[in-house]
Amino acid sequence: MPDLGDLYQSLILDHSRSPRNYGEPPTVDRVADGRNPMCGDTVRVWLALDGDRVAEVRFVGKGCAISQASASLMTTMVKGKTRAEAEQLFGRFHDLVTGKPVDEESRSALGKLVALAGVARFPARVKCASLGWHAMHAALNEGPAEAATVSTE
Ligand code: ZN
């Protein structure tokens, strides 16, 4: 079992250098912008839905490595999930990075995201790590025609 600190560093580095699912998809059903004024991070998250399932989730953004890496990780975890599963994962991730107790079932659902648990020790970083997730959540819950804007402030 690798050290969680090392795993955290390598995950953040990997995803901030080579963000996954980056750029606007050809088909868009939902879009939301997220802003974290504390750190200056921005993300835009696009969703394409297939019935109740998230068929495609992509993003662009600017800001610190944690905000961008976490948004990239979010896209890899949410793609293919139902709306309910995506929302549940958002809740579990939010508990993890805000230092709430996370049970075994949540831990296994979070998978490699568990490496971000250390963010809970740095309150200013929680907003960076959760920005992409808040935007995904806002996009899921907005009407198709509107661009939602969420701020972590
Ligand atoms: Zn940040």
Tab-separated table of N, CA and C and ligand atoms in Angstrom:
chain	number	residue	atom	x	y	z
A	1	MET	N	0.860	-1.202	0.000
A	1	MET	CA	0.000	0.000	0.000
A	1	MET	C	0.888	1.241	0.000
A	2	PRO	N	0.837	2.042	-1.071
A	2	PRO	CA	1.685	3.244	-1.117
A	2	PRO	C	1.212	4.274	-0.095
A	3	ASP	N	2.125	5.090	0.336
A	3	ASP	CA	1.810	6.163	1.270
A	3	ASP	C	0.783	7.115	0.635
A	4	LEU	N	-0.249	7.487	1.418
A	4	LEU	CA	-1.317	8.353	0.883
A	4	LEU	C	-0.778	9.720	0.457
A	5	GLY	N	0.223	10.217	1.175
A	5	GLY	CA	0.818	11.507	0.819
A	5	GLY	C	1.463	11.461	-0.558
A	6	ASP	N	2.187	10.379	-0.840
A	6	ASP	CA	2.825	10.212	-2.152
A	6	ASP	C	1.777	10.048	-3.242
A	7	LEU	N	0.749	9.270	-2.914
A	7	LEU	CA	-0.321	9.010	-3.867
A	7	LEU	C	-1.025	10.322	-4.226
A	8	TYR	N	-1.255	11.146	-3.192
A	8	TYR	CA	-1.871	12.453	-3.372
A	8	TYR	C	-1.027	13.300	-4.326
A	9	GLN	N	0.277	13.391	-4.028
A	9	GLN	CA	1.167	14.195	-4.864
A	9	GLN	C	1.153	13.735	-6.314
A	10	SER	N	1.245	12.413	-6.506
A	10	SER	CA	1.369	11.923	-7.878
A	10	SER	C	0.039	12.048	-8.638
A	11	LEU	N	-1.080	11.850	-7.943
A	11	LEU	CA	-2.396	12.033	-8.587
A	11	LEU	C	-2.591	13.486	-9.035
A	12	ILE	N	-2.281	14.424	-8.124
A	12	ILE	CA	-2.467	15.847	-8.428
A	12	ILE	C	-1.546	16.266	-9.589
A	13	LEU	N	-0.297	15.826	-9.516
A	13	LEU	CA	0.649	16.171	-10.577
A	13	LEU	C	0.202	15.614	-11.922
A	14	ASP	N	-0.146	14.333	-11.913
A	14	ASP	CA	-0.553	13.647	-13.137
A	14	ASP	C	-1.758	14.341	-13.773
A	15	HIS	N	-2.804	14.589	-12.979
A	15	HIS	CA	-4.036	15.146	-13.548
A	15	HIS	C	-3.936	16.637	-13.837
A	16	SER	N	-3.051	17.372	-13.135
A	16	SER	CA	-2.932	18.787	-13.465
A	16	SER	C	-2.066	18.964	-14.723
A	17	ARG	N	-1.122	18.058	-14.924
A	17	ARG	CA	-0.290	18.143	-16.141
A	17	ARG	C	-1.015	17.612	-17.362
A	18	SER	N	-1.770	16.539	-17.187
A	18	SER	CA	-2.511	15.947	-18.309
A	18	SER	C	-3.970	15.769	-17.922
A	19	PRO	N	-4.719	16.879	-17.912
A	19	PRO	CA	-6.128	16.771	-17.519
A	19	PRO	C	-6.906	15.855	-18.468
A	20	ARG	N	-7.763	14.999	-17.893
A	20	ARG	CA	-8.588	14.084	-18.680
A	20	ARG	C	-9.892	14.786	-19.065
A	21	ASN	N	-10.465	14.381	-20.184
A	21	ASN	CA	-11.774	14.893	-20.616
A	21	ASN	C	-11.789	16.424	-20.667
A	22	TYR	N	-10.750	16.991	-21.264
A	22	TYR	CA	-10.583	18.442	-21.304
A	22	TYR	C	-11.093	18.995	-22.633
A	23	GLY	N	-11.959	19.999	-22.557
A	23	GLY	CA	-12.470	20.649	-23.766
A	23	GLY	C	-13.947	20.371	-23.984
A	24	GLU	N	-14.581	21.246	-24.745
A	24	GLU	CA	-16.025	21.153	-24.949
A	24	GLU	C	-16.380	19.935	-25.790
A	25	PRO	N	-17.380	19.158	-25.354
A	25	PRO	CA	-17.789	17.991	-26.147
A	25	PRO	C	-18.680	18.401	-27.314
A	26	PRO	N	-18.814	17.550	-28.324
A	26	PRO	CA	-19.646	17.881	-29.490
A	26	PRO	C	-21.127	18.027	-29.135
A	27	THR	N	-21.596	17.255	-28.194
A	27	THR	CA	-22.990	17.343	-27.758
A	27	THR	C	-23.037	17.809	-26.310
A	28	VAL	N	-23.815	18.859	-26.058
A	28	VAL	CA	-23.910	19.393	-24.695
A	28	VAL	C	-25.368	19.506	-24.280
A	29	ASP	N	-25.714	18.912	-23.158
A	29	ASP	CA	-27.054	19.089	-22.600
A	29	ASP	C	-27.074	20.078	-21.436
A	30	ARG	N	-25.988	20.104	-20.705
A	30	ARG	CA	-25.924	20.960	-19.513
A	30	ARG	C	-24.546	21.584	-19.412
A	31	VAL	N	-24.516	22.793	-18.852
A	31	VAL	CA	-23.228	23.439	-18.625
A	31	VAL	C	-23.299	24.246	-17.337
A	32	ALA	N	-22.221	24.294	-16.616
A	32	ALA	CA	-22.151	25.132	-15.418
A	32	ALA	C	-20.728	25.659	-15.243
A	33	ASP	N	-20.663	26.884	-14.742
A	33	ASP	CA	-19.376	27.494	-14.429
A	33	ASP	C	-19.182	27.510	-12.923
A	34	GLY	N	-17.991	27.205	-12.507
A	34	GLY	CA	-17.665	27.285	-11.087
A	34	GLY	C	-16.546	28.276	-10.871
A	35	ARG	N	-16.655	29.034	-9.798
A	35	ARG	CA	-15.627	30.016	-9.456
A	35	ARG	C	-15.243	29.876	-7.992
A	36	ASN	N	-13.974	29.949	-7.749
A	36	ASN	CA	-13.481	29.958	-6.374
A	36	ASN	C	-12.676	31.236	-6.166
A	37	PRO	N	-13.355	32.315	-5.738
A	37	PRO	CA	-12.698	33.618	-5.634
A	37	PRO	C	-11.521	33.622	-4.656
A	38	MET	N	-11.558	32.753	-3.650
A	38	MET	CA	-10.475	32.666	-2.664
A	38	MET	C	-9.131	32.413	-3.323
A	39	CYS	N	-9.156	31.569	-4.372
A	39	CYS	CA	-7.897	31.119	-4.962
A	39	CYS	C	-7.790	31.579	-6.418
A	40	GLY	N	-8.914	32.046	-6.991
A	40	GLY	CA	-8.912	32.463	-8.388
A	40	GLY	C	-9.156	31.335	-9.373
A	41	ASP	N	-9.603	30.172	-8.866
A	41	ASP	CA	-9.851	29.024	-9.751
A	41	ASP	C	-11.174	29.172	-10.490
A	42	THR	N	-11.180	28.773	-11.756
A	42	THR	CA	-12.430	28.689	-12.501
A	42	THR	C	-12.493	27.336	-13.212
A	43	VAL	N	-13.717	26.821	-13.347
A	43	VAL	CA	-13.947	25.638	-14.181
A	43	VAL	C	-15.265	25.803	-14.913
A	44	ARG	N	-15.338	25.227	-16.098
A	44	ARG	CA	-16.608	25.084	-16.801
A	44	ARG	C	-16.791	23.600	-17.045
A	45	VAL	N	-17.964	23.098	-16.663
A	45	VAL	CA	-18.241	21.662	-16.799
A	45	VAL	C	-19.405	21.475	-17.758
A	46	TRP	N	-19.212	20.620	-18.757
A	46	TRP	CA	-20.277	20.271	-19.702
A	46	TRP	C	-20.726	18.837	-19.445
A	47	LEU	N	-22.026	18.622	-19.572
A	47	LEU	CA	-22.564	17.271	-19.465
A	47	LEU	C	-23.382	16.951	-20.701
A	48	ALA	N	-23.254	15.722	-21.175
A	48	ALA	CA	-24.193	15.182	-22.149
A	48	ALA	C	-24.887	14.019	-21.461
A	49	LEU	N	-26.218	14.029	-21.496
A	49	LEU	CA	-26.994	13.012	-20.790
A	49	LEU	C	-27.599	12.029	-21.776
A	50	ASP	N	-27.653	10.779	-21.334
A	50	ASP	CA	-28.343	9.747	-22.104
A	50	ASP	C	-29.406	9.196	-21.175
A	51	GLY	N	-30.630	9.753	-21.281
A	51	GLY	CA	-31.659	9.399	-20.309
A	51	GLY	C	-31.218	9.858	-18.937
A	52	ASP	N	-31.070	8.909	-18.039
A	52	ASP	CA	-30.726	9.216	-16.663
A	52	ASP	C	-29.213	9.105	-16.423
A	53	ARG	N	-28.478	8.839	-17.476
A	53	ARG	CA	-27.052	8.553	-17.316
A	53	ARG	C	-26.192	9.707	-17.858
A	54	VAL	N	-25.078	9.938	-17.205
A	54	VAL	CA	-24.118	10.943	-17.672
A	54	VAL	C	-23.261	10.286	-18.757
A	55	ALA	N	-23.593	10.583	-20.009
A	55	ALA	CA	-22.894	9.936	-21.117
A	55	ALA	C	-21.513	10.553	-21.317
A	56	GLU	N	-21.432	11.854	-21.065
A	56	GLU	CA	-20.170	12.573	-21.304
A	56	GLU	C	-20.051	13.659	-20.267
A	57	VAL	N	-18.876	13.819	-19.737
A	57	VAL	CA	-18.610	14.942	-18.834
A	57	VAL	C	-17.213	15.450	-19.139
A	58	ARG	N	-17.147	16.746	-19.482
A	58	ARG	CA	-15.866	17.339	-19.848
A	58	ARG	C	-15.744	18.701	-19.183
A	59	PHE	N	-14.528	19.220	-19.131
A	59	PHE	CA	-14.321	20.505	-18.459
A	59	PHE	C	-13.177	21.277	-19.097
A	60	VAL	N	-13.166	22.575	-18.835
A	60	VAL	CA	-11.973	23.393	-19.024
A	60	VAL	C	-11.833	24.219	-17.756
A	61	GLY	N	-10.666	24.753	-17.522
A	61	GLY	CA	-10.504	25.567	-16.331
A	61	GLY	C	-9.138	26.182	-16.238
A	62	LYS	N	-9.027	27.059	-15.254
A	62	LYS	CA	-7.754	27.711	-14.942
A	62	LYS	C	-7.656	27.777	-13.433
A	63	GLY	N	-6.456	27.694	-12.947
A	63	GLY	CA	-6.292	27.850	-11.503
A	63	GLY	C	-5.232	26.928	-10.964
A	64	CYS	N	-5.287	26.715	-9.659
A	64	CYS	CA	-4.240	25.945	-8.995
A	64	CYS	C	-4.317	24.468	-9.398
A	65	ALA	N	-3.226	23.771	-9.148
A	65	ALA	CA	-3.124	22.363	-9.534
A	65	ALA	C	-4.221	21.517	-8.896
A	66	ILE	N	-4.553	21.797	-7.643
A	66	ILE	CA	-5.558	20.970	-6.962
A	66	ILE	C	-6.927	21.126	-7.620
A	67	SER	N	-7.299	22.371	-7.944
A	67	SER	CA	-8.625	22.590	-8.539
A	67	SER	C	-8.734	21.898	-9.895
A	68	GLN	N	-7.676	21.987	-10.688
A	68	GLN	CA	-7.739	21.425	-12.038
A	68	GLN	C	-7.618	19.895	-12.010
A	69	ALA	N	-6.750	19.395	-11.152
A	69	ALA	CA	-6.596	17.949	-11.042
A	69	ALA	C	-7.869	17.313	-10.493
A	70	SER	N	-8.490	17.990	-9.532
A	70	SER	CA	-9.699	17.429	-8.932
A	70	SER	C	-10.854	17.426	-9.937
A	71	ALA	N	-10.951	18.474	-10.765
A	71	ALA	CA	-11.981	18.505	-11.807
A	71	ALA	C	-11.744	17.372	-12.810
A	72	SER	N	-10.489	17.162	-13.166
A	72	SER	CA	-10.143	16.085	-14.098
A	72	SER	C	-10.515	14.723	-13.509
A	73	LEU	N	-10.172	14.514	-12.243
A	73	LEU	CA	-10.522	13.260	-11.561
A	73	LEU	C	-12.038	13.075	-11.505
A	74	MET	N	-12.742	14.183	-11.241
A	74	MET	CA	-14.198	14.132	-11.188
A	74	MET	C	-14.765	13.593	-12.503
A	75	THR	N	-14.248	14.095	-13.641
A	75	THR	CA	-14.795	13.644	-14.928
A	75	THR	C	-14.587	12.145	-15.123
A	76	THR	N	-13.429	11.632	-14.663
A	76	THR	CA	-13.165	10.202	-14.859
A	76	THR	C	-14.086	9.353	-13.992
A	77	MET	N	-14.506	9.909	-12.847
A	77	MET	CA	-15.337	9.140	-11.915
A	77	MET	C	-16.829	9.219	-12.255
A	78	VAL	N	-17.261	10.337	-12.836
A	78	VAL	CA	-18.697	10.581	-13.015
A	78	VAL	C	-19.212	10.039	-14.352
A	79	LYS	N	-18.328	9.986	-15.341
A	79	LYS	CA	-18.748	9.515	-16.664
A	79	LYS	C	-19.337	8.105	-16.582
A	80	GLY	N	-20.536	7.944	-17.156
A	80	GLY	CA	-21.185	6.639	-17.167
A	80	GLY	C	-22.087	6.376	-15.973
A	81	LYS	N	-22.015	7.262	-14.969
A	81	LYS	CA	-22.864	7.079	-13.784
A	81	LYS	C	-24.273	7.612	-14.049
A	82	THR	N	-25.252	7.088	-13.290
A	82	THR	CA	-26.575	7.702	-13.314
A	82	THR	C	-26.494	9.018	-12.535
A	83	ARG	N	-27.519	9.835	-12.712
A	83	ARG	CA	-27.553	11.108	-11.972
A	83	ARG	C	-27.480	10.870	-10.477
A	84	ALA	N	-28.249	9.887	-9.992
A	84	ALA	CA	-28.269	9.601	-8.557
A	84	ALA	C	-26.895	9.144	-8.076
A	85	GLU	N	-26.234	8.317	-8.881
A	85	GLU	CA	-24.891	7.843	-8.500
A	85	GLU	C	-23.890	8.991	-8.481
A	86	ALA	N	-24.016	9.883	-9.465
A	86	ALA	CA	-23.108	11.041	-9.531
A	86	ALA	C	-23.302	11.942	-8.318
A	87	GLU	N	-24.552	12.164	-7.941
A	87	GLU	CA	-24.845	13.005	-6.776
A	87	GLU	C	-24.357	12.351	-5.487
A	88	GLN	N	-24.516	11.033	-5.413
A	88	GLN	CA	-24.071	10.321	-4.220
A	88	GLN	C	-22.546	10.400	-4.089
A	89	LEU	N	-21.868	10.276	-5.224
A	89	LEU	CA	-20.408	10.351	-5.209
A	89	LEU	C	-19.947	11.752	-4.812
A	90	PHE	N	-20.655	12.759	-5.293
A	90	PHE	CA	-20.367	14.147	-4.909
A	90	PHE	C	-20.479	14.296	-3.386
A	91	GLY	N	-21.548	13.750	-2.818
A	91	GLY	CA	-21.744	13.809	-1.365
A	91	GLY	C	-20.610	13.120	-0.617
A	92	ARG	N	-20.216	11.967	-1.115
A	92	ARG	CA	-19.144	11.210	-0.464
A	92	ARG	C	-17.810	11.941	-0.565
A	93	PHE	N	-17.556	12.526	-1.750
A	93	PHE	CA	-16.317	13.272	-1.943
A	93	PHE	C	-16.293	14.489	-1.027
A	94	HIS	N	-17.448	15.157	-0.928
A	94	HIS	CA	-17.538	16.347	-0.083
A	94	HIS	C	-17.274	15.986	1.381
A	95	ASP	N	-17.847	14.873	1.847
A	95	ASP	CA	-17.575	14.398	3.210
A	95	ASP	C	-16.088	14.141	3.402
A	96	LEU	N	-15.485	13.493	2.405
A	96	LEU	CA	-14.062	13.142	2.491
A	96	LEU	C	-13.189	14.380	2.660
A	97	VAL	N	-13.383	15.392	1.795
A	97	VAL	CA	-12.478	16.546	1.818
A	97	VAL	C	-12.837	17.558	2.907
A	98	THR	N	-14.015	17.393	3.529
A	98	THR	CA	-14.334	18.271	4.655
A	98	THR	C	-14.088	17.555	5.980
A	99	GLY	N	-13.499	16.376	5.919
A	99	GLY	CA	-13.072	15.691	7.137
A	99	GLY	C	-14.172	14.968	7.892
A	100	LYS	N	-15.320	14.753	7.221
A	100	LYS	CA	-16.398	14.004	7.881
A	100	LYS	C	-16.071	12.513	7.823
A	101	PRO	N	-16.681	11.736	8.715
A	101	PRO	CA	-16.421	10.294	8.692
A	101	PRO	C	-16.881	9.676	7.374
A	102	VAL	N	-16.048	8.811	6.833
A	102	VAL	CA	-16.356	8.153	5.563
A	102	VAL	C	-16.312	6.643	5.808
A	103	ASP	N	-17.437	5.973	5.602
A	103	ASP	CA	-17.482	4.535	5.908
A	103	ASP	C	-16.830	3.715	4.789
A	104	GLU	N	-16.725	2.426	5.029
A	104	GLU	CA	-16.026	1.538	4.095
A	104	GLU	C	-16.662	1.548	2.701
A	105	GLU	N	-17.998	1.554	2.687
A	105	GLU	CA	-18.705	1.532	1.406
A	105	GLU	C	-18.376	2.799	0.599
A	106	SER	N	-18.361	3.944	1.275
A	106	SER	CA	-18.032	5.204	0.612
A	106	SER	C	-16.593	5.189	0.136
A	107	ARG	N	-15.707	4.664	0.985
A	107	ARG	CA	-14.299	4.576	0.660
A	107	ARG	C	-14.078	3.775	-0.626
A	108	SER	N	-14.782	2.653	-0.734
A	108	SER	CA	-14.561	1.824	-1.919
A	108	SER	C	-15.198	2.476	-3.152
A	109	ALA	N	-16.314	3.218	-2.956
A	109	ALA	CA	-16.918	3.936	-4.082
A	109	ALA	C	-15.999	5.072	-4.556
A	110	LEU	N	-15.298	5.690	-3.620
A	110	LEU	CA	-14.431	6.822	-3.964
A	110	LEU	C	-13.153	6.372	-4.665
A	111	GLY	N	-12.726	5.153	-4.408
A	111	GLY	CA	-11.544	4.619	-5.080
A	111	GLY	C	-10.327	5.501	-4.859
A	112	LYS	N	-9.676	5.882	-5.967
A	112	LYS	CA	-8.431	6.646	-5.841
A	112	LYS	C	-8.648	8.048	-5.292
A	113	LEU	N	-9.891	8.528	-5.298
A	113	LEU	CA	-10.173	9.851	-4.738
A	113	LEU	C	-9.845	9.923	-3.258
A	114	VAL	N	-9.793	8.766	-2.596
A	114	VAL	CA	-9.464	8.715	-1.171
A	114	VAL	C	-8.118	9.400	-0.903
A	115	ALA	N	-7.259	9.401	-1.910
A	115	ALA	CA	-5.956	10.063	-1.764
A	115	ALA	C	-6.098	11.558	-1.486
A	116	LEU	N	-7.254	12.150	-1.763
A	116	LEU	CA	-7.457	13.578	-1.532
A	116	LEU	C	-7.953	13.895	-0.120
A	117	ALA	N	-8.031	12.866	0.723
A	117	ALA	CA	-8.533	13.059	2.089
A	117	ALA	C	-7.718	14.108	2.851
A	118	GLY	N	-6.405	14.187	2.551
A	118	GLY	CA	-5.527	15.107	3.272
A	118	GLY	C	-5.902	16.566	3.093
A	119	VAL	N	-6.674	16.864	2.029
A	119	VAL	CA	-7.120	18.236	1.767
A	119	VAL	C	-7.911	18.783	2.960
A	120	ALA	N	-8.568	17.885	3.711
A	120	ALA	CA	-9.403	18.302	4.839
A	120	ALA	C	-8.607	19.091	5.886
A	121	ARG	N	-7.299	18.887	5.917
A	121	ARG	CA	-6.481	19.609	6.895
A	121	ARG	C	-6.225	21.057	6.475
A	122	PHE	N	-6.574	21.391	5.235
A	122	PHE	CA	-6.304	22.740	4.721
A	122	PHE	C	-7.608	23.360	4.213
A	123	PRO	N	-8.337	24.041	5.112
A	123	PRO	CA	-9.676	24.540	4.753
A	123	PRO	C	-9.705	25.346	3.458
A	124	ALA	N	-8.682	26.132	3.181
A	124	ALA	CA	-8.683	26.940	1.957
A	124	ALA	C	-8.638	26.052	0.718
A	125	ARG	N	-8.034	24.867	0.864
A	125	ARG	CA	-7.887	23.956	-0.267
A	125	ARG	C	-9.151	23.138	-0.541
A	126	VAL	N	-10.032	23.055	0.455
A	126	VAL	CA	-11.265	22.280	0.276
A	126	VAL	C	-12.064	22.859	-0.886
A	127	LYS	N	-12.066	24.197	-0.978
A	127	LYS	CA	-12.820	24.855	-2.046
A	127	LYS	C	-12.202	24.588	-3.409
A	128	CYS	N	-10.879	24.502	-3.444
A	128	CYS	CA	-10.195	24.162	-4.690
A	128	CYS	C	-10.583	22.746	-5.127
A	129	ALA	N	-10.515	21.821	-4.170
A	129	ALA	CA	-10.739	20.408	-4.489
A	129	ALA	C	-12.192	20.119	-4.853
A	130	SER	N	-13.125	20.912	-4.310
A	130	SER	CA	-14.536	20.596	-4.557
A	130	SER	C	-15.151	21.416	-5.689
A	131	LEU	N	-14.389	22.363	-6.259
A	131	LEU	CA	-14.952	23.275	-7.267
A	131	LEU	C	-15.560	22.540	-8.473
A	132	GLY	N	-14.801	21.626	-9.058
A	132	GLY	CA	-15.297	20.892	-10.222
A	132	GLY	C	-16.543	20.076	-9.892
A	133	TRP	N	-16.588	19.562	-8.670
A	133	TRP	CA	-17.745	18.759	-8.236
A	133	TRP	C	-18.975	19.631	-8.061
A	134	HIS	N	-18.775	20.821	-7.480
A	134	HIS	CA	-19.904	21.752	-7.333
A	134	HIS	C	-20.456	22.131	-8.714
A	135	ALA	N	-19.569	22.347	-9.667
A	135	ALA	CA	-20.010	22.718	-11.017
A	135	ALA	C	-20.769	21.561	-11.672
A	136	MET	N	-20.274	20.343	-11.492
A	136	MET	CA	-20.964	19.164	-12.031
A	136	MET	C	-22.370	19.054	-11.432
A	137	HIS	N	-22.438	19.234	-10.112
A	137	HIS	CA	-23.707	19.171	-9.392
A	137	HIS	C	-24.673	20.248	-9.905
A	138	ALA	N	-24.163	21.470	-10.096
A	138	ALA	CA	-25.002	22.565	-10.598
A	138	ALA	C	-25.490	22.259	-12.009
A	139	ALA	N	-24.613	21.718	-12.847
A	139	ALA	CA	-24.992	21.397	-14.224
A	139	ALA	C	-26.091	20.333	-14.238
A	140	LEU	N	-25.959	19.341	-13.380
A	140	LEU	CA	-26.962	18.269	-13.319
A	140	LEU	C	-28.330	18.803	-12.933
A	141	ASN	N	-28.342	19.852	-12.115
A	141	ASN	CA	-29.593	20.321	-11.533
A	141	ASN	C	-30.175	21.554	-12.202
A	142	GLU	N	-29.514	22.040	-13.249
A	142	GLU	CA	-30.031	23.205	-13.958
A	142	GLU	C	-30.846	22.782	-15.165
A	143	GLY	N	-31.706	23.673	-15.604
A	143	GLY	CA	-32.418	23.443	-16.855
A	143	GLY	C	-31.425	23.467	-18.004
A	144	PRO	N	-31.759	22.783	-19.094
A	144	PRO	CA	-30.826	22.639	-20.198
A	144	PRO	C	-30.403	23.960	-20.839
A	145	ALA	N	-31.286	24.964	-20.812
A	145	ALA	CA	-30.997	26.180	-21.566
A	145	ALA	C	-30.086	27.149	-20.823
A	146	GLU	N	-30.005	26.973	-19.495
A	146	GLU	CA	-29.273	27.965	-18.716
A	146	GLU	C	-27.879	27.481	-18.363
A	147	ALA	N	-26.967	28.418	-18.307
A	147	ALA	CA	-25.650	28.111	-17.783
A	147	ALA	C	-25.640	28.478	-16.302
A	148	ALA	N	-25.507	27.486	-15.482
A	148	ALA	CA	-25.478	27.736	-14.041
A	148	ALA	C	-24.128	28.300	-13.648
A	149	THR	N	-24.115	29.131	-12.648
A	149	THR	CA	-22.846	29.589	-12.112
A	149	THR	C	-22.834	29.312	-10.617
A	150	VAL	N	-21.824	28.624	-10.166
A	150	VAL	CA	-21.694	28.385	-8.737
A	150	VAL	C	-20.416	29.043	-8.242
A	151	SER	N	-20.488	29.553	-7.053
A	151	SER	CA	-19.308	30.103	-6.427
A	151	SER	C	-19.137	29.385	-5.100
A	152	THR	N	-17.905	29.094	-4.753
A	152	THR	CA	-17.680	28.414	-3.484
A	152	THR	C	-17.697	29.409	-2.332
A	153	GLU	N	-17.856	30.689	-2.643
A	153	GLU	CA	-17.955	31.683	-1.557
A	153	GLU	C	-19.312	31.664	-0.924
B	1	ZN	ZN	-7.207	26.697	-5.880
